[in-house]
């Protein structure tokens, strides 16, 4: 009986034509930069806390997945409404729909204040684009802080320090 090719072989041998919808996405393009994640994690922990590399990578993956999850729901809403642009209100609606209600009110307040600040500085079209980015950034920051708190118990986070670990 002949050996069947492994999935890895099948994937490697697959040919993608230019018209296909498939596009290979590099890992660095799927996740937020680890330096940004580490900075947020450090800001929520005591100054002398150490954070293991695998803890940073786990939070990086969780936060990136959370953003994709919320954005996908907001995108579906925009498609149903035949709109091409996701705005901050769409992201807040998606968060509420997906059960993240406790974040919606603080983010509405943040988004409102941000829109007021931007209105004084830039034209309306740029403000709308910036407000959508701000809502997404605020959502990711809120989730990163919660992911850190939730994973701190099981991750290699040690306020006293562990030999061989460095704070980075």
GROMACS .gro file of N, CA and C in nm:
model
  504
    1UNK      N    1   0.085  -0.118   0.000
    1UNK     CA    2   0.000   0.000   0.000
    1UNK      C    3   0.089   0.124   0.000
    2UNK      N    4   0.063   0.218  -0.086
    2UNK     CA    5   0.145   0.339  -0.098
    2UNK      C    6   0.115   0.434   0.016
    3UNK      N    7   0.219   0.506   0.056
    3UNK     CA    8   0.201   0.606   0.162
    3UNK      C    9   0.124   0.725   0.107
    4UNK      N   10   0.030   0.773   0.186
    4UNK     CA   11  -0.045   0.892   0.149
    4UNK      C   12   0.036   1.014   0.189
    5UNK      N   13   0.030   1.121   0.111
    5UNK     CA   14   0.105   1.242   0.149
    5UNK      C   15   0.046   1.303   0.276
    6UNK      N   16   0.133   1.363   0.355
    6UNK     CA   17   0.087   1.431   0.476
    6UNK      C   18   0.019   1.562   0.438
    7UNK      N   19  -0.053   1.619   0.534
    7UNK     CA   20  -0.116   1.750   0.510
    7UNK      C   21  -0.012   1.853   0.472
    8UNK      N   22   0.103   1.848   0.539
    8UNK     CA   23   0.208   1.946   0.510
    8UNK      C   24   0.254   1.934   0.366
    9UNK      N   25   0.270   1.807   0.317
    9UNK     CA   26   0.310   1.787   0.179
    9UNK      C   27   0.204   1.837   0.082
   10UNK      N   28   0.078   1.808   0.114
   10UNK     CA   29  -0.032   1.852   0.028
   10UNK      C   30  -0.039   2.003   0.021
   11UNK      N   31  -0.019   2.067   0.134
   11UNK     CA   32  -0.023   2.213   0.136
   11UNK      C   33   0.094   2.271   0.059
   12UNK      N   34   0.213   2.211   0.078
   12UNK     CA   35   0.332   2.261   0.009
   12UNK      C   36   0.319   2.244  -0.142
   13UNK      N   37   0.253   2.135  -0.185
   13UNK     CA   38   0.238   2.108  -0.328
   13UNK      C   39   0.124   2.184  -0.392
   14UNK      N   40   0.036   2.243  -0.313
   14UNK     CA   41  -0.080   2.314  -0.367
   14UNK      C   42  -0.033   2.434  -0.447
   15UNK      N   43  -0.098   2.454  -0.558
   15UNK     CA   44  -0.066   2.570  -0.642
   15UNK      C   45  -0.179   2.670  -0.631
   16UNK      N   46  -0.143   2.794  -0.606
   16UNK     CA   47  -0.242   2.901  -0.592
   16UNK      C   48  -0.232   2.988  -0.716
   17UNK      N   49  -0.342   3.000  -0.787
   17UNK     CA   50  -0.341   3.085  -0.904
   17UNK      C   51  -0.373   3.228  -0.862
   18UNK      N   52  -0.330   3.328  -0.942
   18UNK     CA   53  -0.352   3.468  -0.906
   18UNK      C   54  -0.497   3.504  -0.882
   19UNK      N   55  -0.593   3.432  -0.939
   19UNK     CA   56  -0.733   3.464  -0.922
   19UNK      C   57  -0.795   3.409  -0.795
   20UNK      N   58  -0.722   3.322  -0.724
   20UNK     CA   59  -0.777   3.262  -0.602
   20UNK      C   60  -0.791   3.366  -0.492
   21UNK      N   61  -0.890   3.342  -0.405
   21UNK     CA   62  -0.913   3.432  -0.293
   21UNK      C   63  -0.814   3.410  -0.180
   22UNK      N   64  -0.744   3.296  -0.182
   22UNK     CA   65  -0.651   3.261  -0.075
   22UNK      C   66  -0.526   3.347  -0.085
   23UNK      N   67  -0.485   3.398   0.027
   23UNK     CA   68  -0.362   3.475   0.033
   23UNK      C   69  -0.292   3.434   0.162
   24UNK      N   70  -0.167   3.394   0.150
   24UNK     CA   71  -0.094   3.352   0.269
   24UNK      C   72  -0.068   3.474   0.358
   25UNK      N   73  -0.101   3.459   0.484
   25UNK     CA   74  -0.084   3.569   0.579
   25UNK      C   75   0.031   3.533   0.672
   26UNK      N   76   0.129   3.621   0.677
   26UNK     CA   77   0.244   3.598   0.766
   26UNK      C   78   0.201   3.616   0.911
   27UNK      N   79   0.264   3.543   1.002
   27UNK     CA   80   0.229   3.550   1.143
   27UNK      C   81   0.243   3.693   1.196
   28UNK      N   82   0.347   3.762   1.152
   28UNK     CA   83   0.367   3.899   1.201
   28UNK      C   84   0.257   3.994   1.155
   29UNK      N   85   0.185   3.957   1.050
   29UNK     CA   86   0.074   4.040   1.003
   29UNK      C   87  -0.057   4.004   1.073
   30UNK      N   88  -0.063   3.887   1.136
   30UNK     CA   89  -0.185   3.844   1.205
   30UNK      C   90  -0.193   3.897   1.346
   31UNK      N   91  -0.080   3.926   1.407
   31UNK     CA   92  -0.077   3.963   1.548
   31UNK      C   93  -0.031   4.107   1.568
   32UNK      N   94  -0.076   4.166   1.678
   32UNK     CA   95  -0.023   4.297   1.718
   32UNK      C   96   0.123   4.280   1.755
   33UNK      N   97   0.203   4.385   1.742
   33UNK     CA   98   0.345   4.374   1.778
   33UNK      C   99   0.363   4.334   1.925
   34UNK      N  100   0.452   4.240   1.949
   34UNK     CA  101   0.472   4.188   2.084
   34UNK      C  102   0.526   4.296   2.177
   35UNK      N  103   0.601   4.392   2.123
   35UNK     CA  104   0.653   4.501   2.208
   35UNK      C  105   0.538   4.583   2.265
   36UNK      N  106   0.437   4.608   2.187
   36UNK     CA  107   0.320   4.683   2.236
   36UNK      C  108   0.245   4.603   2.342
   37UNK      N  109   0.229   4.474   2.319
   37UNK     CA  110   0.162   4.387   2.416
   37UNK      C  111   0.241   4.386   2.547
   38UNK      N  112   0.372   4.369   2.537
   38UNK     CA  113   0.456   4.365   2.657
   38UNK      C  114   0.447   4.496   2.735
   39UNK      N  115   0.443   4.607   2.665
   39UNK     CA  116   0.433   4.738   2.732
   39UNK      C  117   0.302   4.749   2.809
   40UNK      N  118   0.192   4.707   2.749
   40UNK     CA  119   0.063   4.711   2.818
   40UNK      C  120   0.065   4.618   2.939
   41UNK      N  121   0.122   4.500   2.922
   41UNK     CA  122   0.130   4.406   3.034
   41UNK      C  123   0.212   4.464   3.148
   42UNK      N  124   0.327   4.524   3.116
   42UNK     CA  125   0.413   4.582   3.219
   42UNK      C  126   0.342   4.692   3.295
   43UNK      N  127   0.262   4.772   3.224
   43UNK     CA  128   0.192   4.883   3.288
   43UNK      C  129   0.084   4.838   3.386
   44UNK      N  130   0.039   4.713   3.375
   44UNK     CA  131  -0.066   4.664   3.465
   44UNK      C  132  -0.011   4.583   3.581
   45UNK      N  133   0.118   4.555   3.580
   45UNK     CA  134   0.179   4.473   3.684
   45UNK      C  135   0.269   4.558   3.773
   46UNK      N  136   0.304   4.506   3.892
   46UNK     CA  137   0.399   4.578   3.977
   46UNK      C  138   0.532   4.597   3.905
   47UNK      N  139   0.605   4.700   3.944
   47UNK     CA  140   0.729   4.736   3.873
   47UNK      C  141   0.831   4.623   3.872
   48UNK      N  142   0.837   4.545   3.978
   48UNK     CA  143   0.939   4.439   3.986
   48UNK      C  144   0.891   4.305   3.929
   49UNK      N  145   0.777   4.302   3.863
   49UNK     CA  146   0.723   4.177   3.808
   49UNK      C  147   0.802   4.135   3.685
   50UNK      N  148   0.812   4.006   3.667
   50UNK     CA  149   0.877   3.948   3.550
   50UNK      C  150   0.769   3.883   3.465
   51UNK      N  151   0.785   3.891   3.334
   51UNK     CA  152   0.686   3.832   3.243
   51UNK      C  153   0.760   3.736   3.150
   52UNK      N  154   0.721   3.611   3.153
   52UNK     CA  155   0.782   3.510   3.067
   52UNK      C  156   0.744   3.534   2.921
   53UNK      N  157   0.835   3.496   2.832
   53UNK     CA  158   0.813   3.516   2.688
   53UNK      C  159   0.685   3.446   2.642
   54UNK      N  160   0.660   3.323   2.691
   54UNK     CA  161   0.540   3.252   2.646
   54UNK      C  162   0.413   3.319   2.695
   55UNK      N  163   0.422   3.390   2.808
   55UNK     CA  164   0.306   3.466   2.856
   55UNK      C  165   0.274   3.581   2.762
   56UNK      N  166   0.378   3.652   2.718
   56UNK     CA  167   0.358   3.763   2.624
   56UNK      C  168   0.299   3.711   2.493
   57UNK      N  169   0.352   3.599   2.446
   57UNK     CA  170   0.303   3.544   2.319
   57UNK      C  171   0.158   3.497   2.330
   58UNK      N  172   0.122   3.441   2.445
   58UNK     CA  173  -0.015   3.396   2.466
   58UNK      C  174  -0.111   3.514   2.466
   59UNK      N  175  -0.075   3.619   2.539
   59UNK     CA  176  -0.160   3.738   2.543
   59UNK      C  177  -0.166   3.803   2.405
   60UNK      N  178  -0.054   3.805   2.333
   60UNK     CA  179  -0.051   3.861   2.198
   60UNK      C  180  -0.151   3.788   2.108
   61UNK      N  181  -0.152   3.656   2.115
   61UNK     CA  182  -0.244   3.579   2.032
   61UNK      C  183  -0.389   3.602   2.074
   62UNK      N  184  -0.414   3.606   2.205
   62UNK     CA  185  -0.552   3.627   2.255
   62UNK      C  186  -0.606   3.765   2.215
   63UNK      N  187  -0.525   3.868   2.232
   63UNK     CA  188  -0.569   4.004   2.200
   63UNK      C  189  -0.594   4.016   2.049
   64UNK      N  190  -0.506   3.960   1.970
   64UNK     CA  191  -0.523   3.967   1.825
   64UNK      C  192  -0.649   3.892   1.782
   65UNK      N  193  -0.675   3.777   1.843
   65UNK     CA  194  -0.795   3.701   1.811
   65UNK      C  195  -0.920   3.778   1.854
   66UNK      N  196  -0.914   3.843   1.970
   66UNK     CA  197  -1.027   3.923   2.019
   66UNK      C  198  -1.060   4.034   1.920
   67UNK      N  199  -0.959   4.104   1.873
   67UNK     CA  200  -0.981   4.213   1.778
   67UNK      C  201  -1.043   4.159   1.649
   68UNK      N  202  -0.993   4.045   1.601
   68UNK     CA  203  -1.049   3.984   1.480
   68UNK      C  204  -1.194   3.944   1.501
   69UNK      N  205  -1.225   3.890   1.618
   69UNK     CA  206  -1.359   3.846   1.653
   69UNK      C  207  -1.457   3.963   1.650
   70UNK      N  208  -1.421   4.072   1.717
   70UNK     CA  209  -1.508   4.191   1.722
   70UNK      C  210  -1.521   4.253   1.584
   71UNK      N  211  -1.409   4.266   1.514
   71UNK     CA  212  -1.410   4.329   1.382
   71UNK      C  213  -1.492   4.248   1.282
   72UNK      N  214  -1.484   4.116   1.290
   72UNK     CA  215  -1.562   4.031   1.200
   72UNK      C  216  -1.712   4.052   1.221
   73UNK      N  217  -1.754   4.060   1.346
   73UNK     CA  218  -1.896   4.083   1.375
   73UNK      C  219  -1.941   4.220   1.324
   74UNK      N  220  -1.857   4.322   1.345
   74UNK     CA  221  -1.889   4.457   1.297
   74UNK      C  222  -1.893   4.460   1.144
   75UNK      N  223  -1.802   4.387   1.081
   75UNK     CA  224  -1.798   4.380   0.935
   75UNK      C  225  -1.924   4.314   0.879
   76UNK      N  226  -1.970   4.208   0.945
   76UNK     CA  227  -2.094   4.143   0.902
   76UNK      C  228  -2.212   4.239   0.907
   77UNK      N  229  -2.217   4.320   1.013
   77UNK     CA  230  -2.324   4.420   1.026
   77UNK      C  231  -2.318   4.520   0.910
   78UNK      N  232  -2.198   4.566   0.880
   78UNK     CA  233  -2.182   4.663   0.771
   78UNK      C  234  -2.222   4.602   0.636
   79UNK      N  235  -2.188   4.476   0.616
   79UNK     CA  236  -2.227   4.410   0.491
   79UNK      C  237  -2.379   4.400   0.479
   80UNK      N  238  -2.446   4.367   0.588
   80UNK     CA  239  -2.592   4.358   0.587
   80UNK      C  240  -2.655   4.494   0.558
   81UNK      N  241  -2.590   4.600   0.607
   81UNK     CA  242  -2.641   4.735   0.586
   81UNK      C  243  -2.586   4.798   0.458
   82UNK      N  244  -2.513   4.719   0.380
   82UNK     CA  245  -2.455   4.762   0.253
   82UNK      C  246  -2.365   4.885   0.270
   83UNK      N  247  -2.285   4.881   0.376
   83UNK     CA  248  -2.184   4.985   0.399
   83UNK      C  249  -2.047   4.923   0.387
   84UNK      N  250  -1.948   5.004   0.348
   84UNK     CA  251  -1.813   4.953   0.329
   84UNK      C  252  -1.718   4.989   0.443
   85UNK      N  253  -1.758   5.082   0.528
   85UNK     CA  254  -1.669   5.130   0.633
   85UNK      C  255  -1.720   5.092   0.771
   86UNK      N  256  -1.633   5.030   0.849
   86UNK     CA  257  -1.665   4.999   0.989
   86UNK      C  258  -1.629   5.122   1.071
   87UNK      N  259  -1.720   5.167   1.156
   87UNK     CA  260  -1.689   5.281   1.243
   87UNK      C  261  -1.689   5.237   1.390
   88UNK      N  262  -1.657   5.329   1.477
   88UNK     CA  263  -1.650   5.299   1.620
   88UNK      C  264  -1.781   5.248   1.676
   89UNK      N  265  -1.892   5.304   1.628
   89UNK     CA  266  -2.024   5.259   1.675
   89UNK      C  267  -2.051   5.114   1.636
   90UNK      N  268  -2.002   5.074   1.518
   90UNK     CA  269  -2.017   4.934   1.475
   90UNK      C  270  -1.940   4.841   1.568
   91UNK      N  271  -1.821   4.883   1.608
   91UNK     CA  272  -1.740   4.801   1.699
   91UNK      C  273  -1.807   4.789   1.836
   92UNK      N  274  -1.864   4.899   1.883
   92UNK     CA  275  -1.934   4.895   2.012
   92UNK      C  276  -2.058   4.805   2.003
   93UNK      N  277  -2.130   4.813   1.891
   93UNK     CA  278  -2.246   4.725   1.871
   93UNK      C  279  -2.202   4.579   1.873
   94UNK      N  280  -2.091   4.549   1.805
   94UNK     CA  281  -2.041   4.412   1.800
   94UNK      C  282  -2.002   4.363   1.939
   95UNK      N  283  -1.939   4.449   2.017
   95UNK     CA  284  -1.899   4.409   2.152
   95UNK      C  285  -2.022   4.376   2.236
   96UNK      N  286  -2.124   4.457   2.224
   96UNK     CA  287  -2.247   4.433   2.298
   96UNK      C  288  -2.314   4.303   2.252
   97UNK      N  289  -2.322   4.284   2.123
   97UNK     CA  290  -2.383   4.165   2.065
   97UNK      C  291  -2.311   4.038   2.109
   98UNK      N  292  -2.180   4.046   2.122
   98UNK     CA  293  -2.100   3.928   2.155
   98UNK      C  294  -2.083   3.906   2.305
   99UNK      N  295  -2.151   3.991   2.386
   99UNK     CA  296  -2.150   3.968   2.530
   99UNK      C  297  -2.046   4.045   2.608
  100UNK      N  298  -1.986   4.145   2.549
  100UNK     CA  299  -1.886   4.226   2.618
  100UNK      C  300  -1.948   4.357   2.664
  101UNK      N  301  -2.067   4.348   2.721
  101UNK     CA  302  -2.145   4.466   2.759
  101UNK      C  303  -2.074   4.557   2.858
  102UNK      N  304  -1.998   4.499   2.951
  102UNK     CA  305  -1.937   4.583   3.053
  102UNK      C  306  -1.831   4.678   2.997
  103UNK      N  307  -1.784   4.654   2.875
  103UNK     CA  308  -1.687   4.744   2.812
  103UNK      C  309  -1.753   4.855   2.731
  104UNK      N  310  -1.878   4.835   2.693
  104UNK     CA  311  -1.943   4.926   2.598
  104UNK      C  312  -1.956   5.067   2.654
  105UNK      N  313  -2.007   5.083   2.776
  105UNK     CA  314  -2.026   5.218   2.830
  105UNK      C  315  -1.895   5.296   2.845
  106UNK      N  316  -1.790   5.237   2.905
  106UNK     CA  317  -1.664   5.312   2.913
  106UNK      C  318  -1.608   5.347   2.776
  107UNK      N  319  -1.623   5.257   2.679
  107UNK     CA  320  -1.573   5.285   2.545
  107UNK      C  321  -1.657   5.389   2.473
  108UNK      N  322  -1.789   5.392   2.498
  108UNK     CA  323  -1.873   5.498   2.441
  108UNK      C  324  -1.826   5.634   2.492
  109UNK      N  325  -1.798   5.641   2.620
  109UNK     CA  326  -1.750   5.766   2.679
  109UNK      C  327  -1.617   5.806   2.617
  110UNK      N  328  -1.525   5.711   2.607
  110UNK     CA  329  -1.395   5.737   2.546
  110UNK      C  330  -1.411   5.784   2.402
  111UNK      N  331  -1.494   5.713   2.326
  111UNK     CA  332  -1.515   5.747   2.185
  111UNK      C  333  -1.576   5.886   2.170
  112UNK      N  334  -1.670   5.920   2.256
  112UNK     CA  335  -1.732   6.052   2.253
  112UNK      C  336  -1.630   6.162   2.280
  113UNK      N  337  -1.549   6.143   2.383
  113UNK     CA  338  -1.446   6.242   2.416
  113UNK      C  339  -1.342   6.252   2.305
  114UNK      N  340  -1.307   6.139   2.247
  114UNK     CA  341  -1.210   6.139   2.139
  114UNK      C  342  -1.264   6.214   2.018
  115UNK      N  343  -1.390   6.189   1.984
  115UNK     CA  344  -1.451   6.257   1.870
  115UNK      C  345  -1.456   6.408   1.893
  116UNK      N  346  -1.487   6.450   2.015
  116UNK     CA  347  -1.487   6.594   2.047
  116UNK      C  348  -1.349   6.654   2.028
  117UNK      N  349  -1.248   6.585   2.075
  117UNK     CA  350  -1.111   6.636   2.063
  117UNK      C  351  -1.066   6.644   1.918
  118UNK      N  352  -1.102   6.544   1.839
  118UNK     CA  353  -1.061   6.541   1.699
  118UNK      C  354  -1.136   6.644   1.616
  119UNK      N  355  -1.263   6.667   1.649
  119UNK     CA  356  -1.343   6.765   1.574
  119UNK      C  357  -1.278   6.902   1.572
  120UNK      N  358  -1.215   6.939   1.680
  120UNK     CA  359  -1.151   7.069   1.687
  120UNK      C  360  -1.023   7.077   1.607
  121UNK      N  361  -0.964   6.959   1.574
  121UNK     CA  362  -0.834   6.958   1.508
  121UNK      C  363  -0.838   6.928   1.359
  122UNK      N  364  -0.933   6.843   1.315
  122UNK     CA  365  -0.929   6.793   1.178
  122UNK      C  366  -1.066   6.799   1.113
  123UNK      N  367  -1.070   6.789   0.980
  123UNK     CA  368  -1.198   6.782   0.910
  123UNK      C  369  -1.275   6.655   0.948
  124UNK      N  370  -1.407   6.655   0.922
  124UNK     CA  371  -1.495   6.547   0.965
  124UNK      C  372  -1.457   6.410   0.910
  125UNK      N  373  -1.415   6.402   0.784
  125UNK     CA  374  -1.385   6.271   0.726
  125UNK      C  375  -1.267   6.207   0.798
  126UNK      N  376  -1.164   6.284   0.826
  126UNK     CA  377  -1.048   6.231   0.897
  126UNK      C  378  -1.086   6.195   1.040
  127UNK      N  379  -1.175   6.271   1.100
  127UNK     CA  380  -1.219   6.243   1.237
  127UNK      C  381  -1.292   6.110   1.244
  128UNK      N  382  -1.375   6.082   1.146
  128UNK     CA  383  -1.449   5.956   1.146
  128UNK      C  384  -1.352   5.838   1.136
  129UNK      N  385  -1.252   5.852   1.050
  129UNK     CA  386  -1.152   5.747   1.035
  129UNK      C  387  -1.073   5.729   1.164
  130UNK      N  388  -1.035   5.839   1.226
  130UNK     CA  389  -0.958   5.834   1.350
  130UNK      C  390  -1.040   5.776   1.465
  131UNK      N  391  -1.170   5.808   1.470
  131UNK     CA  392  -1.253   5.757   1.579
  131UNK      C  393  -1.268   5.606   1.571
  132UNK      N  394  -1.277   5.553   1.451
  132UNK     CA  395  -1.285   5.407   1.436
  132UNK      C  396  -1.156   5.343   1.485
  133UNK      N  397  -1.043   5.403   1.452
  133UNK     CA  398  -0.914   5.351   1.498
  133UNK      C  399  -0.904   5.361   1.649
  134UNK      N  400  -0.953   5.469   1.707
  134UNK     CA  401  -0.946   5.489   1.852
  134UNK      C  402  -1.030   5.386   1.925
  135UNK      N  403  -1.148   5.358   1.874
  135UNK     CA  404  -1.235   5.258   1.939
  135UNK      C  405  -1.170   5.121   1.935
  136UNK      N  406  -1.108   5.088   1.822
  136UNK     CA  407  -1.040   4.960   1.811
  136UNK      C  408  -0.922   4.952   1.906
  137UNK      N  409  -0.845   5.059   1.915
  137UNK     CA  410  -0.730   5.061   2.006
  137UNK      C  411  -0.774   5.053   2.151
  138UNK      N  412  -0.880   5.124   2.185
  138UNK     CA  413  -0.931   5.120   2.322
  138UNK      C  414  -0.982   4.981   2.356
  139UNK      N  415  -1.049   4.918   2.262
  139UNK     CA  416  -1.099   4.782   2.286
  139UNK      C  417  -0.984   4.685   2.306
  140UNK      N  418  -0.880   4.699   2.225
  140UNK     CA  419  -0.767   4.607   2.240
  140UNK      C  420  -0.693   4.631   2.371
  141UNK      N  421  -0.682   4.757   2.412
  141UNK     CA  422  -0.615   4.787   2.539
  141UNK      C  423  -0.694   4.731   2.656
  142UNK      N  424  -0.826   4.747   2.652
  142UNK     CA  425  -0.910   4.694   2.760
  142UNK      C  426  -0.900   4.543   2.766
  143UNK      N  427  -0.901   4.478   2.651
  143UNK     CA  428  -0.893   4.333   2.649
  143UNK      C  429  -0.755   4.285   2.691
  144UNK      N  430  -0.651   4.357   2.651
  144UNK     CA  431  -0.516   4.317   2.691
  144UNK      C  432  -0.501   4.320   2.841
  145UNK      N  433  -0.553   4.423   2.904
  145UNK     CA  434  -0.545   4.433   3.050
  145UNK      C  435  -0.620   4.317   3.115
  146UNK      N  436  -0.736   4.283   3.065
  146UNK     CA  437  -0.812   4.171   3.121
  146UNK      C  438  -0.745   4.038   3.093
  147UNK      N  439  -0.688   4.023   2.975
  147UNK     CA  440  -0.619   3.899   2.943
  147UNK      C  441  -0.499   3.880   3.034
  148UNK      N  442  -0.429   3.989   3.064
  148UNK     CA  443  -0.315   3.982   3.156
  148UNK      C  444  -0.363   3.939   3.292
  149UNK      N  445  -0.469   4.000   3.341
  149UNK     CA  446  -0.521   3.965   3.473
  149UNK      C  447  -0.566   3.820   3.477
  150UNK      N  448  -0.631   3.773   3.372
  150UNK     CA  449  -0.682   3.636   3.369
  150UNK      C  450  -0.570   3.534   3.356
  151UNK      N  451  -0.465   3.569   3.282
  151UNK     CA  452  -0.358   3.472   3.260
  151UNK      C  453  -0.248   3.481   3.364
  152UNK      N  454  -0.249   3.583   3.448
  152UNK     CA  455  -0.141   3.601   3.545
  152UNK      C  456  -0.132   3.484   3.642
  153UNK      N  457  -0.245   3.424   3.675
  153UNK     CA  458  -0.244   3.313   3.770
  153UNK      C  459  -0.177   3.190   3.711
  154UNK      N  460  -0.194   3.166   3.581
  154UNK     CA  461  -0.139   3.045   3.522
  154UNK      C  462  -0.009   3.070   3.446
  155UNK      N  463   0.027   3.193   3.423
  155UNK     CA  464   0.147   3.224   3.347
  155UNK      C  465   0.267   3.232   3.440
  156UNK      N  466   0.384   3.243   3.382
  156UNK     CA  467   0.506   3.254   3.461
  156UNK      C  468   0.532   3.400   3.496
  157UNK      N  469   0.442   3.458   3.571
  157UNK     CA  470   0.457   3.596   3.615
  157UNK      C  471   0.492   3.589   3.762
  158UNK      N  472   0.604   3.649   3.800
  158UNK     CA  473   0.652   3.636   3.937
  158UNK      C  474   0.702   3.771   3.984
  159UNK      N  475   0.634   3.828   4.082
  159UNK     CA  476   0.673   3.960   4.131
  159UNK      C  477   0.806   3.955   4.203
  160UNK      N  478   0.845   3.842   4.257
  160UNK     CA  479   0.972   3.831   4.329
  160UNK      C  480   1.088   3.805   4.237
  161UNK      N  481   1.064   3.763   4.116
  161UNK     CA  482   1.171   3.734   4.021
  161UNK      C  483   1.203   3.586   4.020
  162UNK      N  484   1.239   3.535   3.904
  162UNK     CA  485   1.277   3.397   3.887
  162UNK      C  486   1.411   3.395   3.816
  163UNK      N  487   1.501   3.313   3.863
  163UNK     CA  488   1.633   3.305   3.801
  163UNK      C  489   1.619   3.272   3.654
  164UNK      N  490   1.694   3.341   3.572
  164UNK     CA  491   1.692   3.315   3.430
  164UNK      C  492   1.590   3.397   3.353
  165UNK      N  493   1.497   3.460   3.422
  165UNK     CA  494   1.398   3.542   3.353
  165UNK      C  495   1.442   3.687   3.359
  166UNK      N  496   1.411   3.757   3.255
  166UNK     CA  497   1.438   3.899   3.252
  166UNK      C  498   1.311   3.972   3.223
  167UNK      N  499   1.301   4.092   3.274
  167UNK     CA  500   1.184   4.175   3.245
  167UNK      C  501   1.208   4.239   3.110
  168UNK      N  502   1.116   4.215   3.018
  168UNK     CA  503   1.131   4.275   2.885
  168UNK      C  504   0.999   4.320   2.835
   0.00000   0.00000   0.00000
